[in-house]
Amino acid sequence: MPVTTALYGSRPEKIKALLDDIEQSFELDEEALKTITGQFLADFNLGLSEYGQAMAMIPTFVTGVPNGTETGTFLALDLGGTNLRVCQVDLFGDQTFNLKQQKYKVSEQLKTGEATVLFDYLADSVDAFLTSSAGSPTNPHTPGELGQDPPALPLGLTFSFPVEQTALDQGYLLTWTKGFAAKNAVGKDVVKLLQDAFDRKHLHVKCVALVNDTVGALLSRAYTSGGCILGAIFGTGTNGAYVEQVANITKLGNHPIVAKGGEMIVNTEWGGFNNSRTALPTTPFDNKLDRESINPHYQAFEKFISGMYLGEITRNILLSLIDAAPIPILFKGKASDQLNKHYGLDTEMLSLIETAWMSEDAPADTAAAHAPLVPSDAAAPVAHVEKIDDSLLLDFSKPLVAAALTPLTLHRLQRIRTVLVSQLGYAAEDVTLRDAAVVRWACSLVVRRAARLSSCAVATVAHQMGFVAGLGSDAKPVGDTDVKIGVDGSLIQHYPRFEARMRESLRILVGANVEQRIEIGLAKDGSGVGAALSALQATKQGAL
Ligand code: BGC
């Protein structure tokens, strides 16, 4: 942790120095962005040439990108985000689809117990879904005409973990991520683990294709919008899959697919970028997170970026300010039970804080505006208080009192206070306006860094695919085609200004021309639709 001991004491300028230090350690200037992206490009090429690299650059054997004319009805099973989902997807062939889905919880016990138990649960969920849609053509228990067995229902599996794929319907788990650690799965073929579970339960379902969620995002965005070169997830985890020339995937060696040439989607597994952390701007808050995580030294990039971790990094910052000695900087040194708990601060709370801070509501109209102030916030006599600018909210040389704030700023801080009370378990009287301002500052540092790092990954793909040459002030656009990206995940979808922040640094890295050509669109239901599209490809290739 940064020095928050007696050395710093309680003097305002010392507090300022401490906060400035923290802020500085989260800053990424043009040079840093370029260095990280340069390293990213080098690691892309290393992963394309050798197996066993941290950024695995996995060939997916998906060689075509849909154009929206695909048709059929498929089952999809999606494991790897917050929930497990089973879906039935109808592709209508006119860039539209219908998706019926059911979500199931995956308990901590399932995540960390025996893999067969987890896969049995997946099979049970598919069974429950199909039973609840009894009478539909996909019911596995419907007998065939004249007593014949109907053909097995084709299912596409979206499995959002690093899997070394050897065929469209075969892939070996390299490692678990995002808090999963089920035993006896690493090194095994996940399609077989699932199929064995279906067979144990006599389910007439056949897993014909395996895709990563990023591949699903790419395929589904291509289906609905007529093209896509990168599928990216910024959610619980982060990763990207893009379209690469087969000739560049030199580690494929003499594989028969190489002779056919053309393109193949590569699942980068960029969450594992720079596990050595030589390029990533690691702070003590990140080190604490990594040390206490289920997979220390792995998924370094993901731990700077994704929804699973941003709340925890912020919690580490807040705790260091609460623990500052001899005088605490935050919450008068008091941590709520929630804040004391590992992963007790959810990234969603960061999102609520930012939303509160950006609120443009008329201050007087909201409940937050009428919330009573903490006595110290109301203390100074109104007439003698000079108004202060928002940039001075962390100026500890003056008390931060309500009367010094514009009505809008006061209202925003009050709203943040409401969030802290409802989400973090603080009593209203424990949260001063200053506390609200400090928490907002910490959240914005963590998320801004995440968005800027995300732009390095996107810039790398733009570079690798030849849309831009050079980086930073040397960046030169190549060609003039649109760069279509399909995205999914809670951060990019719901976090206020995540995309805008990402674009700010993309502009620095690839120049305004290329940044404007980058079209970022939601890969709606990407995991379900993507799995259906790959199941379609598999059935066409005769895997059934
Ligand atoms: C996994 C990827 C996945 C990403 C987003 C990461 O933890 O390793 O396979 O695509 O999360 O879900």
mmCIF file with all atom_site columns, N, CA, C and O and ligand atoms in Angstrom, residues 160-162 177-178 212-214 233 237-239 269 299 302, ligand 1:
data_model
loop_
_atom_site.group_PDB
_atom_site.id
_atom_site.type_symbol
_atom_site.label_atom_id
_atom_site.label_alt_id
_atom_site.label_comp_id
_atom_site.label_asym_id
_atom_site.label_entity_id
_atom_site.label_seq_id
_atom_site.pdbx_PDB_ins_code
_atom_site.Cartn_x
_atom_site.Cartn_y
_atom_site.Cartn_z
_atom_site.occupancy
_atom_site.B_iso_or_equiv
_atom_site.pdbx_formal_charge
_atom_site.auth_seq_id
_atom_site.auth_comp_id
_atom_site.auth_asym_id
_atom_site.auth_atom_id
_atom_site.pdbx_PDB_model_num
ATOM   1  N N  . SER A 1 160 ? -16.779 -19.540 -22.005 1.00 0.00 ? 160 SER A N  1
ATOM   2  C CA . SER A 1 160 ? -15.978 -18.310 -22.019 1.00 0.00 ? 160 SER A CA 1
ATOM   3  C C  . SER A 1 160 ? -14.752 -18.382 -21.111 1.00 0.00 ? 160 SER A C  1
ATOM   4  O O  . SER A 1 160 ? -14.604 -17.606 -20.159 1.00 0.00 ? 160 SER A O  1
ATOM   5  N N  . PHE A 1 161 ? -13.924 -19.334 -21.439 1.00 0.00 ? 161 PHE A N  1
ATOM   6  C CA . PHE A 1 161 ? -12.659 -19.528 -20.728 1.00 0.00 ? 161 PHE A CA 1
ATOM   7  C C  . PHE A 1 161 ? -11.612 -19.883 -21.788 1.00 0.00 ? 161 PHE A C  1
ATOM   8  O O  . PHE A 1 161 ? -11.981 -20.267 -22.904 1.00 0.00 ? 161 PHE A O  1
ATOM   9  N N  . PRO A 1 162 ? -10.325 -19.794 -21.434 1.00 0.00 ? 162 PRO A N  1
ATOM   10 C CA . PRO A 1 162 ? -9.310  -20.141 -22.434 1.00 0.00 ? 162 PRO A CA 1
ATOM   11 C C  . PRO A 1 162 ? -9.332  -21.642 -22.731 1.00 0.00 ? 162 PRO A C  1
ATOM   12 O O  . PRO A 1 162 ? -9.098  -22.446 -21.836 1.00 0.00 ? 162 PRO A O  1
ATOM   13 N N  . THR A 1 177 ? -10.754 -19.055 -15.290 1.00 0.00 ? 177 THR A N  1
ATOM   14 C CA . THR A 1 177 ? -10.598 -17.630 -14.960 1.00 0.00 ? 177 THR A CA 1
ATOM   15 C C  . THR A 1 177 ? -11.856 -17.190 -14.210 1.00 0.00 ? 177 THR A C  1
ATOM   16 O O  . THR A 1 177 ? -12.748 -18.005 -13.968 1.00 0.00 ? 177 THR A O  1
ATOM   17 N N  . LYS A 1 178 ? -11.925 -15.925 -13.871 1.00 0.00 ? 178 LYS A N  1
ATOM   18 C CA . LYS A 1 178 ? -13.117 -15.285 -13.286 1.00 0.00 ? 178 LYS A CA 1
ATOM   19 C C  . LYS A 1 178 ? -13.700 -16.016 -12.080 1.00 0.00 ? 178 LYS A C  1
ATOM   20 O O  . LYS A 1 178 ? -14.918 -16.122 -11.955 1.00 0.00 ? 178 LYS A O  1
ATOM   21 N N  . ASN A 1 212 ? -15.938 -19.429 -27.968 1.00 0.00 ? 212 ASN A N  1
ATOM   22 C CA . ASN A 1 212 ? -15.706 -18.473 -26.895 1.00 0.00 ? 212 ASN A CA 1
ATOM   23 C C  . ASN A 1 212 ? -16.750 -17.351 -27.044 1.00 0.00 ? 212 ASN A C  1
ATOM   24 O O  . ASN A 1 212 ? -17.245 -17.118 -28.146 1.00 0.00 ? 212 ASN A O  1
ATOM   25 N N  . ASP A 1 213 ? -17.063 -16.659 -25.941 1.00 0.00 ? 213 ASP A N  1
ATOM   26 C CA . ASP A 1 213 ? -18.072 -15.589 -26.053 1.00 0.00 ? 213 ASP A CA 1
ATOM   27 C C  . ASP A 1 213 ? -17.647 -14.463 -26.988 1.00 0.00 ? 213 ASP A C  1
ATOM   28 O O  . ASP A 1 213 ? -18.484 -13.812 -27.626 1.00 0.00 ? 213 ASP A O  1
ATOM   29 N N  . THR A 1 214 ? -16.324 -14.238 -27.098 1.00 0.00 ? 214 THR A N  1
ATOM   30 C CA . THR A 1 214 ? -15.865 -13.176 -28.011 1.00 0.00 ? 214 THR A CA 1
ATOM   31 C C  . THR A 1 214 ? -16.129 -13.576 -29.465 1.00 0.00 ? 214 THR A C  1
ATOM   32 O O  . THR A 1 214 ? -16.488 -12.743 -30.295 1.00 0.00 ? 214 THR A O  1
ATOM   33 N N  . ILE A 1 233 ? -15.355 -8.531  -25.385 1.00 0.00 ? 233 ILE A N  1
ATOM   34 C CA . ILE A 1 233 ? -16.165 -8.546  -24.169 1.00 0.00 ? 233 ILE A CA 1
ATOM   35 C C  . ILE A 1 233 ? -15.500 -7.652  -23.130 1.00 0.00 ? 233 ILE A C  1
ATOM   36 O O  . ILE A 1 233 ? -14.300 -7.796  -22.839 1.00 0.00 ? 233 ILE A O  1
ATOM   37 N N  . GLY A 1 237 ? -15.342 -10.602 -17.284 1.00 0.00 ? 237 GLY A N  1
ATOM   38 C CA . GLY A 1 237 ? -13.964 -10.773 -17.765 1.00 0.00 ? 237 GLY A CA 1
ATOM   39 C C  . GLY A 1 237 ? -13.781 -9.914  -19.002 1.00 0.00 ? 237 GLY A C  1
ATOM   40 O O  . GLY A 1 237 ? -14.700 -9.210  -19.428 1.00 0.00 ? 237 GLY A O  1
ATOM   41 N N  . THR A 1 238 ? -12.576 -9.985  -19.588 1.00 0.00 ? 238 THR A N  1
ATOM   42 C CA . THR A 1 238 ? -12.383 -9.273  -20.857 1.00 0.00 ? 238 THR A CA 1
ATOM   43 C C  . THR A 1 238 ? -11.593 -10.132 -21.822 1.00 0.00 ? 238 THR A C  1
ATOM   44 O O  . THR A 1 238 ? -10.743 -10.939 -21.414 1.00 0.00 ? 238 THR A O  1
ATOM   45 N N  . ASN A 1 239 ? -11.876 -9.952  -23.108 1.00 0.00 ? 239 ASN A N  1
ATOM   46 C CA . ASN A 1 239 ? -11.195 -10.733 -24.138 1.00 0.00 ? 239 ASN A CA 1
ATOM   47 C C  . ASN A 1 239 ? -11.649 -10.218 -25.496 1.00 0.00 ? 239 ASN A C  1
ATOM   48 O O  . ASN A 1 239 ? -12.639 -9.477  -25.587 1.00 0.00 ? 239 ASN A O  1
ATOM   49 N N  . GLU A 1 269 ? -7.521  -14.249 -26.169 1.00 0.00 ? 269 GLU A N  1
ATOM   50 C CA . GLU A 1 269 ? -7.359  -14.390 -24.711 1.00 0.00 ? 269 GLU A CA 1
ATOM   51 C C  . GLU A 1 269 ? -6.479  -13.251 -24.183 1.00 0.00 ? 269 GLU A C  1
ATOM   52 O O  . GLU A 1 269 ? -5.540  -13.468 -23.411 1.00 0.00 ? 269 GLU A O  1
ATOM   53 N N  . GLN A 1 299 ? -3.913  -13.809 -15.757 1.00 0.00 ? 299 GLN A N  1
ATOM   54 C CA . GLN A 1 299 ? -4.959  -12.875 -16.213 1.00 0.00 ? 299 GLN A CA 1
ATOM   55 C C  . GLN A 1 299 ? -4.660  -11.446 -15.748 1.00 0.00 ? 299 GLN A C  1
ATOM   56 O O  . GLN A 1 299 ? -5.558  -10.733 -15.277 1.00 0.00 ? 299 GLN A O  1
ATOM   57 N N  . GLU A 1 302 ? -6.736  -8.668  -17.512 1.00 0.00 ? 302 GLU A N  1
ATOM   58 C CA . GLU A 1 302 ? -8.140  -8.760  -17.086 1.00 0.00 ? 302 GLU A CA 1
ATOM   59 C C  . GLU A 1 302 ? -8.337  -8.140  -15.704 1.00 0.00 ? 302 GLU A C  1
ATOM   60 O O  . GLU A 1 302 ? -9.361  -7.513  -15.430 1.00 0.00 ? 302 GLU A O  1
HETATM 61 C C1 . BGC B 2 .   ? -11.853 -15.663 -20.388 1.00 0.00 ? 1   BGC B C1 1
HETATM 62 C C2 . BGC B 2 .   ? -12.207 -15.501 -21.857 1.00 0.00 ? 1   BGC B C2 1
HETATM 63 C C3 . BGC B 2 .   ? -13.545 -14.803 -21.985 1.00 0.00 ? 1   BGC B C3 1
HETATM 64 C C4 . BGC B 2 .   ? -13.545 -13.513 -21.196 1.00 0.00 ? 1   BGC B C4 1
HETATM 65 C C5 . BGC B 2 .   ? -14.857 -12.772 -21.277 1.00 0.00 ? 1   BGC B C5 1
HETATM 66 C C6 . BGC B 2 .   ? -11.967 -14.346 -19.665 1.00 0.00 ? 1   BGC B C6 1
HETATM 67 O O1 . BGC B 2 .   ? -11.777 -14.545 -18.295 1.00 0.00 ? 1   BGC B O1 1
HETATM 68 O O2 . BGC B 2 .   ? -10.544 -16.157 -20.267 1.00 0.00 ? 1   BGC B O2 1
HETATM 69 O O3 . BGC B 2 .   ? -12.218 -16.751 -22.503 1.00 0.00 ? 1   BGC B O3 1
HETATM 70 O O4 . BGC B 2 .   ? -13.769 -14.540 -23.347 1.00 0.00 ? 1   BGC B O4 1
HETATM 71 O O5 . BGC B 2 .   ? -13.265 -13.791 -19.846 1.00 0.00 ? 1   BGC B O5 1
HETATM 72 O O6 . BGC B 2 .   ? -15.913 -13.527 -20.811 1.00 0.00 ? 1   BGC B O6 1
#
